[in-house]
Amino acid sequence: MKKLLIGSVATAMAFCGGVSAKDIEANIALSSEYVFRGISQSDENPAISGGFDYSFDNGIYLGTWASSIDFGDDFDTSTEIDLYAGYAFDLTEGVTLDLSAIYFVYPGETDELNYVEYVASVSFGDAALGVVFSPDYLNAGDSAYVLNADYSFGLTKAVSLDVHAGYINGGDGVAGEANDDDYFEYSLGVSAPFKGLDLSLAFHNTDIDSGSSEDLADERVVFSLSKSF
């Protein structure tokens, strides 16, 4: 899968040959916690993240994003690196289709955790619907799919309310201690600019119930401070 994604990126870059970059953007963020699909990836500790995005006039984009993580003493890694490439184009006026591939890399684990996801999403207005497929989710030996729904609308000219819901169906152990093969997660957040920075406050929760006081998938509030360049 790694070779497949690298080949896809190389093809995309070749296709972009001679096409000037439409936008190059960098971002950095400090969060009270890194939550991915409702589950803490930083053992409920603060996380720092950042990335680069390159988009082209023909709709192709490439990027990378990384974050600090903490999976406990059983895993010899402290970083997640995401490599992605995609193509976005208008289906009709106001409706955009986005097709992409993401390769998740966890340095230090010698490919023990690395895996790939393929994403298709359609956005219209302030809403978006997406489906994710992984042939080997979390490199655990089972395929999985994810369904996402997102909606964002302005409370004021500067403040927005962001609503997200997701359903994850995968192999045993996807939900960690709960050992469920599927679960539902959702979040509700508010974001606003402040002195050149972006502030966000989001409530996350899942329907996972492992009965453990150390459960990393219970309800939580995450605060983030970010900046784009």
PDB file of C-alpha atoms in Angstrom:
ATOM      1  CA  MET A   1       0.000   0.000   0.000  1.00  0.00           C
ATOM      2  CA  LYS A   2       2.880   2.355   0.735  1.00  0.00           C
ATOM      3  CA  LYS A   3       4.281   1.800  -2.753  1.00  0.00           C
ATOM      4  CA  LEU A   4       0.802   2.322  -4.204  1.00  0.00           C
ATOM      5  CA  LEU A   5       0.373   5.694  -2.525  1.00  0.00           C
ATOM      6  CA  ILE A   6       3.892   6.839  -3.365  1.00  0.00           C
ATOM      7  CA  GLY A   7       3.204   5.889  -6.974  1.00  0.00           C
ATOM      8  CA  SER A   8      -0.047   7.849  -6.900  1.00  0.00           C
ATOM      9  CA  VAL A   9       1.727  10.913  -5.542  1.00  0.00           C
ATOM     10  CA  ALA A  10       4.438  10.617  -8.177  1.00  0.00           C
ATOM     11  CA  THR A  11       1.804  10.375 -10.910  1.00  0.00           C
ATOM     12  CA  ALA A  12       0.004  13.401  -9.517  1.00  0.00           C
ATOM     13  CA  MET A  13       3.232  15.416  -9.421  1.00  0.00           C
ATOM     14  CA  ALA A  14       4.030  14.406 -13.001  1.00  0.00           C
ATOM     15  CA  PHE A  15       0.534  15.415 -14.068  1.00  0.00           C
ATOM     16  CA  CYS A  16       1.132  18.776 -12.380  1.00  0.00           C
ATOM     17  CA  GLY A  17       4.359  19.316 -14.290  1.00  0.00           C
ATOM     18  CA  GLY A  18       4.423  22.820 -15.707  1.00  0.00           C
ATOM     19  CA  VAL A  19       1.346  23.823 -13.685  1.00  0.00           C
ATOM     20  CA  SER A  20       1.989  26.621 -11.241  1.00  0.00           C
ATOM     21  CA  ALA A  21       1.013  26.160  -7.630  1.00  0.00           C
ATOM     22  CA  LYS A  22      -2.230  27.961  -6.880  1.00  0.00           C
ATOM     23  CA  ASP A  23      -1.739  27.968  -3.141  1.00  0.00           C
ATOM     24  CA  ILE A  24       0.937  26.920  -0.677  1.00  0.00           C
ATOM     25  CA  GLU A  25      -0.108  26.939   2.953  1.00  0.00           C
ATOM     26  CA  ALA A  26       1.456  25.951   6.266  1.00  0.00           C
ATOM     27  CA  ASN A  27      -0.280  25.462   9.584  1.00  0.00           C
ATOM     28  CA  ILE A  28       0.658  24.826  13.199  1.00  0.00           C
ATOM     29  CA  ALA A  29      -1.536  24.083  16.209  1.00  0.00           C
ATOM     30  CA  LEU A  30      -1.331  23.478  19.939  1.00  0.00           C
ATOM     31  CA  SER A  31      -4.189  21.438  21.403  1.00  0.00           C
ATOM     32  CA  SER A  32      -5.138  20.297  24.858  1.00  0.00           C
ATOM     33  CA  GLU A  33      -5.457  16.811  23.354  1.00  0.00           C
ATOM     34  CA  TYR A  34      -5.300  15.055  19.975  1.00  0.00           C
ATOM     35  CA  VAL A  35      -8.623  13.299  19.335  1.00  0.00           C
ATOM     36  CA  PHE A  36      -9.129  11.247  16.161  1.00  0.00           C
ATOM     37  CA  ARG A  37     -12.531   9.720  15.445  1.00  0.00           C
ATOM     38  CA  GLY A  38     -13.541  10.220  19.041  1.00  0.00           C
ATOM     39  CA  ILE A  39     -10.516   8.499  20.595  1.00  0.00           C
ATOM     40  CA  SER A  40      -7.580  10.248  22.254  1.00  0.00           C
ATOM     41  CA  GLN A  41      -4.312   9.716  20.381  1.00  0.00           C
ATOM     42  CA  SER A  42      -2.211  11.578  22.960  1.00  0.00           C
ATOM     43  CA  ASP A  43      -3.240   9.723  26.134  1.00  0.00           C
ATOM     44  CA  GLU A  44      -5.307  12.765  27.156  1.00  0.00           C
ATOM     45  CA  ASN A  45      -2.192  14.970  27.095  1.00  0.00           C
ATOM     46  CA  PRO A  46      -1.536  18.160  25.070  1.00  0.00           C
ATOM     47  CA  ALA A  47      -0.363  17.746  21.471  1.00  0.00           C
ATOM     48  CA  ILE A  48       1.426  19.902  18.929  1.00  0.00           C
ATOM     49  CA  SER A  49       0.776  19.502  15.214  1.00  0.00           C
ATOM     50  CA  GLY A  50       1.458  21.131  11.886  1.00  0.00           C
ATOM     51  CA  GLY A  51       1.546  20.613   8.160  1.00  0.00           C
ATOM     52  CA  PHE A  52       1.970  21.888   4.616  1.00  0.00           C
ATOM     53  CA  ASP A  53      -0.537  21.912   1.762  1.00  0.00           C
ATOM     54  CA  TYR A  54       0.105  22.460  -1.956  1.00  0.00           C
ATOM     55  CA  SER A  55      -2.801  22.962  -4.334  1.00  0.00           C
ATOM     56  CA  PHE A  56      -2.739  23.423  -8.106  1.00  0.00           C
ATOM     57  CA  ASP A  57      -4.980  25.152 -10.626  1.00  0.00           C
ATOM     58  CA  ASN A  58      -6.160  21.817 -12.043  1.00  0.00           C
ATOM     59  CA  GLY A  59      -7.635  20.662  -8.698  1.00  0.00           C
ATOM     60  CA  ILE A  60      -4.803  18.358  -7.618  1.00  0.00           C
ATOM     61  CA  TYR A  61      -3.356  18.859  -4.157  1.00  0.00           C
ATOM     62  CA  LEU A  62      -0.576  17.320  -2.083  1.00  0.00           C
ATOM     63  CA  GLY A  63       0.209  17.663   1.581  1.00  0.00           C
ATOM     64  CA  THR A  64       1.652  16.365   4.805  1.00  0.00           C
ATOM     65  CA  TRP A  65       0.588  16.757   8.409  1.00  0.00           C
ATOM     66  CA  ALA A  66       2.173  15.548  11.652  1.00  0.00           C
ATOM     67  CA  SER A  67       1.221  15.452  15.317  1.00  0.00           C
ATOM     68  CA  SER A  68       2.697  14.318  18.587  1.00  0.00           C
ATOM     69  CA  ILE A  69       0.989  11.173  19.946  1.00  0.00           C
ATOM     70  CA  ASP A  70       1.160   8.844  22.938  1.00  0.00           C
ATOM     71  CA  PHE A  71       0.021   5.249  22.499  1.00  0.00           C
ATOM     72  CA  GLY A  72       1.545   4.048  25.768  1.00  0.00           C
ATOM     73  CA  ASP A  73       4.589   1.963  26.603  1.00  0.00           C
ATOM     74  CA  ASP A  74       3.620  -0.842  24.223  1.00  0.00           C
ATOM     75  CA  PHE A  75       4.422   1.266  21.154  1.00  0.00           C
ATOM     76  CA  ASP A  76       7.778   2.829  20.371  1.00  0.00           C
ATOM     77  CA  THR A  77       6.485   5.911  18.574  1.00  0.00           C
ATOM     78  CA  SER A  78       5.688   9.480  19.547  1.00  0.00           C
ATOM     79  CA  THR A  79       4.726  10.939  16.165  1.00  0.00           C
ATOM     80  CA  GLU A  80       2.051  10.472  13.533  1.00  0.00           C
ATOM     81  CA  ILE A  81       2.828  11.654   9.996  1.00  0.00           C
ATOM     82  CA  ASP A  82       0.105  11.802   7.350  1.00  0.00           C
ATOM     83  CA  LEU A  83       1.000  11.940   3.645  1.00  0.00           C
ATOM     84  CA  TYR A  84      -1.859  12.662   1.270  1.00  0.00           C
ATOM     85  CA  ALA A  85      -2.749  13.476  -2.308  1.00  0.00           C
ATOM     86  CA  GLY A  86      -6.091  14.234  -3.872  1.00  0.00           C
ATOM     87  CA  TYR A  87      -8.161  15.723  -6.641  1.00  0.00           C
ATOM     88  CA  ALA A  88     -11.115  18.072  -6.077  1.00  0.00           C
ATOM     89  CA  PHE A  89     -13.473  19.253  -8.816  1.00  0.00           C
ATOM     90  CA  ASP A  90     -16.961  20.690  -9.229  1.00  0.00           C
ATOM     91  CA  LEU A  91     -19.727  18.275 -10.132  1.00  0.00           C
ATOM     92  CA  THR A  92     -22.217  21.099 -10.589  1.00  0.00           C
ATOM     93  CA  GLU A  93     -22.348  24.669  -9.412  1.00  0.00           C
ATOM     94  CA  GLY A  94     -21.968  24.648  -5.623  1.00  0.00           C
ATOM     95  CA  VAL A  95     -21.239  20.897  -5.397  1.00  0.00           C
ATOM     96  CA  THR A  96     -17.643  19.646  -5.125  1.00  0.00           C
ATOM     97  CA  LEU A  97     -16.315  16.082  -5.199  1.00  0.00           C
ATOM     98  CA  ASP A  98     -12.988  15.372  -3.461  1.00  0.00           C
ATOM     99  CA  LEU A  99     -11.076  12.095  -3.990  1.00  0.00           C
ATOM    100  CA  SER A 100      -7.907  11.437  -1.985  1.00  0.00           C
ATOM    101  CA  ALA A 101      -5.563   8.887  -0.429  1.00  0.00           C
ATOM    102  CA  ILE A 102      -3.877   9.214   2.965  1.00  0.00           C
ATOM    103  CA  TYR A 103      -0.920   7.210   4.227  1.00  0.00           C
ATOM    104  CA  PHE A 104      -0.517   7.161   8.023  1.00  0.00           C
ATOM    105  CA  VAL A 105       3.083   6.742   9.180  1.00  0.00           C
ATOM    106  CA  TYR A 106       4.235   6.090  12.762  1.00  0.00           C
ATOM    107  CA  PRO A 107       8.050   6.420  12.909  1.00  0.00           C
ATOM    108  CA  GLY A 108       9.763   3.978  15.243  1.00  0.00           C
ATOM    109  CA  GLU A 109       7.297   1.140  14.758  1.00  0.00           C
ATOM    110  CA  THR A 110       8.921  -0.253  11.567  1.00  0.00           C
ATOM    111  CA  ASP A 111       5.631  -0.345   9.640  1.00  0.00           C
ATOM    112  CA  GLU A 112       3.817  -2.094  12.499  1.00  0.00           C
ATOM    113  CA  LEU A 113       1.094   0.572  12.561  1.00  0.00           C
ATOM    114  CA  ASN A 114       1.369   2.214   9.125  1.00  0.00           C
ATOM    115  CA  TYR A 115      -1.715   1.979   6.925  1.00  0.00           C
ATOM    116  CA  VAL A 116      -3.577   3.706   4.071  1.00  0.00           C
ATOM    117  CA  GLU A 117      -7.071   5.151   3.656  1.00  0.00           C
ATOM    118  CA  TYR A 118      -8.996   6.142   0.526  1.00  0.00           C
ATOM    119  CA  VAL A 119     -11.460   9.000   0.869  1.00  0.00           C
ATOM    120  CA  ALA A 120     -14.364  10.291  -1.218  1.00  0.00           C
ATOM    121  CA  SER A 121     -16.360  13.298  -0.056  1.00  0.00           C
ATOM    122  CA  VAL A 122     -18.914  15.648  -1.528  1.00  0.00           C
ATOM    123  CA  SER A 123     -19.490  19.175  -0.217  1.00  0.00           C
ATOM    124  CA  PHE A 124     -22.382  21.499  -0.880  1.00  0.00           C
ATOM    125  CA  GLY A 125     -22.835  24.827   0.823  1.00  0.00           C
ATOM    126  CA  ASP A 126     -21.774  24.490   4.441  1.00  0.00           C
ATOM    127  CA  ALA A 127     -22.282  20.712   4.549  1.00  0.00           C
ATOM    128  CA  ALA A 128     -20.134  17.721   3.578  1.00  0.00           C
ATOM    129  CA  LEU A 129     -20.638  13.961   3.398  1.00  0.00           C
ATOM    130  CA  GLY A 130     -17.765  11.498   3.124  1.00  0.00           C
ATOM    131  CA  VAL A 131     -16.850   7.826   3.010  1.00  0.00           C
ATOM    132  CA  VAL A 132     -13.467   6.365   3.932  1.00  0.00           C
ATOM    133  CA  PHE A 133     -12.211   2.877   3.088  1.00  0.00           C
ATOM    134  CA  SER A 134      -9.094   1.172   4.401  1.00  0.00           C
ATOM    135  CA  PRO A 135      -8.138  -2.319   3.165  1.00  0.00           C
ATOM    136  CA  ASP A 136      -6.082  -2.885   6.324  1.00  0.00           C
ATOM    137  CA  TYR A 137      -7.356  -0.462   8.971  1.00  0.00           C
ATOM    138  CA  LEU A 138      -4.730   0.436  11.576  1.00  0.00           C
ATOM    139  CA  ASN A 139      -2.619  -2.331   9.978  1.00  0.00           C
ATOM    140  CA  ALA A 140      -4.594  -4.778  12.122  1.00  0.00           C
ATOM    141  CA  GLY A 141      -5.468  -7.229   9.353  1.00  0.00           C
ATOM    142  CA  ASP A 142      -9.073  -6.173   8.721  1.00  0.00           C
ATOM    143  CA  SER A 143     -10.679  -3.784   6.267  1.00  0.00           C
ATOM    144  CA  ALA A 144     -12.867  -0.943   7.516  1.00  0.00           C
ATOM    145  CA  TYR A 145     -15.034   1.888   6.325  1.00  0.00           C
ATOM    146  CA  VAL A 146     -15.966   5.207   7.892  1.00  0.00           C
ATOM    147  CA  LEU A 147     -18.985   7.420   7.178  1.00  0.00           C
ATOM    148  CA  ASN A 148     -18.738  11.125   7.998  1.00  0.00           C
ATOM    149  CA  ALA A 149     -21.195  14.025   8.018  1.00  0.00           C
ATOM    150  CA  ASP A 150     -20.196  17.615   8.747  1.00  0.00           C
ATOM    151  CA  TYR A 151     -22.020  20.915   8.900  1.00  0.00           C
ATOM    152  CA  SER A 152     -20.673  24.360   9.722  1.00  0.00           C
ATOM    153  CA  PHE A 153     -22.614  27.571   9.970  1.00  0.00           C
ATOM    154  CA  GLY A 154     -21.901  31.079  11.207  1.00  0.00           C
ATOM    155  CA  LEU A 155     -23.211  32.176  14.569  1.00  0.00           C
ATOM    156  CA  THR A 156     -21.817  35.620  13.804  1.00  0.00           C
ATOM    157  CA  LYS A 157     -19.629  36.992  11.028  1.00  0.00           C
ATOM    158  CA  ALA A 158     -16.508  35.677  12.815  1.00  0.00           C
ATOM    159  CA  VAL A 159     -17.763  32.779  14.962  1.00  0.00           C
ATOM    160  CA  SER A 160     -18.821  29.420  13.506  1.00  0.00           C
ATOM    161  CA  LEU A 161     -20.510  26.358  14.949  1.00  0.00           C
ATOM    162  CA  ASP A 162     -19.154  23.036  13.639  1.00  0.00           C
ATOM    163  CA  VAL A 163     -21.156  19.812  13.897  1.00  0.00           C
ATOM    164  CA  HIS A 164     -19.647  16.403  13.065  1.00  0.00           C
ATOM    165  CA  ALA A 165     -20.905  12.814  13.191  1.00  0.00           C
ATOM    166  CA  GLY A 166     -19.070   9.656  12.187  1.00  0.00           C
ATOM    167  CA  TYR A 167     -19.639   5.924  12.054  1.00  0.00           C
ATOM    168  CA  ILE A 168     -16.633   3.571  12.083  1.00  0.00           C
ATOM    169  CA  ASN A 169     -16.964  -0.082  11.076  1.00  0.00           C
ATOM    170  CA  GLY A 170     -13.773  -2.124  11.203  1.00  0.00           C
ATOM    171  CA  GLY A 171     -12.010  -5.175  12.602  1.00  0.00           C
ATOM    172  CA  ASP A 172     -11.979  -6.343  16.207  1.00  0.00           C
ATOM    173  CA  GLY A 173     -10.189  -4.014  18.543  1.00  0.00           C
ATOM    174  CA  VAL A 174     -10.697  -0.868  16.478  1.00  0.00           C
ATOM    175  CA  ALA A 175     -12.312   0.753  19.490  1.00  0.00           C
ATOM    176  CA  GLY A 176      -9.482  -0.194  21.829  1.00  0.00           C
ATOM    177  CA  GLU A 177     -10.441  -1.550  25.234  1.00  0.00           C
ATOM    178  CA  ALA A 178     -14.067  -1.931  24.206  1.00  0.00           C
ATOM    179  CA  ASN A 179     -13.003  -4.490  21.558  1.00  0.00           C
ATOM    180  CA  ASP A 180     -15.921  -3.374  19.415  1.00  0.00           C
ATOM    181  CA  ASP A 181     -15.849  -3.724  15.655  1.00  0.00           C
ATOM    182  CA  ASP A 182     -17.993  -0.620  15.127  1.00  0.00           C
ATOM    183  CA  TYR A 183     -18.897   2.558  16.948  1.00  0.00           C
ATOM    184  CA  PHE A 184     -20.428   6.000  16.555  1.00  0.00           C
ATOM    185  CA  GLU A 185     -18.661   9.270  17.373  1.00  0.00           C
ATOM    186  CA  TYR A 186     -19.653  12.915  17.224  1.00  0.00           C
ATOM    187  CA  SER A 187     -18.405  16.387  18.082  1.00  0.00           C
ATOM    188  CA  LEU A 188     -19.768  19.879  18.502  1.00  0.00           C
ATOM    189  CA  GLY A 189     -17.381  22.809  18.321  1.00  0.00           C
ATOM    190  CA  VAL A 190     -17.109  26.570  18.175  1.00  0.00           C
ATOM    191  CA  SER A 191     -14.287  28.366  16.350  1.00  0.00           C
ATOM    192  CA  ALA A 192     -13.319  32.014  16.075  1.00  0.00           C
ATOM    193  CA  PRO A 193     -10.326  34.202  15.157  1.00  0.00           C
ATOM    194  CA  PHE A 194      -8.413  36.006  17.908  1.00  0.00           C
ATOM    195  CA  LYS A 195      -5.450  38.363  17.398  1.00  0.00           C
ATOM    196  CA  GLY A 196      -4.346  36.645  14.195  1.00  0.00           C
ATOM    197  CA  LEU A 197      -4.859  33.140  15.590  1.00  0.00           C
ATOM    198  CA  ASP A 198      -7.707  30.631  15.305  1.00  0.00           C
ATOM    199  CA  LEU A 199      -9.312  29.409  18.513  1.00  0.00           C
ATOM    200  CA  SER A 200     -11.560  26.362  18.751  1.00  0.00           C
ATOM    201  CA  LEU A 201     -13.376  24.594  21.548  1.00  0.00           C
ATOM    202  CA  ALA A 202     -14.966  21.228  20.795  1.00  0.00           C
ATOM    203  CA  PHE A 203     -16.900  18.584  22.711  1.00  0.00           C
ATOM    204  CA  HIS A 204     -16.191  14.975  21.623  1.00  0.00           C
ATOM    205  CA  ASN A 205     -17.971  11.757  22.555  1.00  0.00           C
ATOM    206  CA  THR A 206     -18.530   8.169  21.365  1.00  0.00           C
ATOM    207  CA  ASP A 207     -20.903   5.328  22.177  1.00  0.00           C
ATOM    208  CA  ILE A 208     -17.972   3.140  23.270  1.00  0.00           C
ATOM    209  CA  ASP A 209     -18.411   1.801  26.783  1.00  0.00           C
ATOM    210  CA  SER A 210     -15.422  -0.197  27.974  1.00  0.00           C
ATOM    211  CA  GLY A 211     -16.172   0.219  31.673  1.00  0.00           C
ATOM    212  CA  SER A 212     -12.624   1.398  32.305  1.00  0.00           C
ATOM    213  CA  SER A 213     -11.591   4.556  34.156  1.00  0.00           C
ATOM    214  CA  GLU A 214      -8.747   4.812  31.658  1.00  0.00           C
ATOM    215  CA  ASP A 215     -11.043   4.780  28.647  1.00  0.00           C
ATOM    216  CA  LEU A 216      -9.741   7.166  25.979  1.00  0.00           C
ATOM    217  CA  ALA A 217     -13.034   7.311  24.086  1.00  0.00           C
ATOM    218  CA  ASP A 218     -15.352   8.899  26.641  1.00  0.00           C
ATOM    219  CA  GLU A 219     -16.672  12.454  26.509  1.00  0.00           C
ATOM    220  CA  ARG A 220     -14.060  15.212  26.504  1.00  0.00           C
ATOM    221  CA  VAL A 221     -13.572  18.876  25.650  1.00  0.00           C
ATOM    222  CA  VAL A 222     -10.614  19.881  23.464  1.00  0.00           C
ATOM    223  CA  PHE A 223      -9.203  23.388  23.147  1.00  0.00           C
ATOM    224  CA  SER A 224      -6.983  24.288  20.193  1.00  0.00           C
ATOM    225  CA  LEU A 225      -4.954  27.322  19.221  1.00  0.00           C
ATOM    226  CA  SER A 226      -3.780  27.368  15.591  1.00  0.00           C
ATOM    227  CA  LYS A 227      -2.208  29.569  12.933  1.00  0.00           C
ATOM    228  CA  SER A 228      -2.129  29.283   9.157  1.00  0.00           C
ATOM    229  CA  PHE A 229       0.484  30.941   6.938  1.00  0.00           C
TER     230      PHE A 229
END
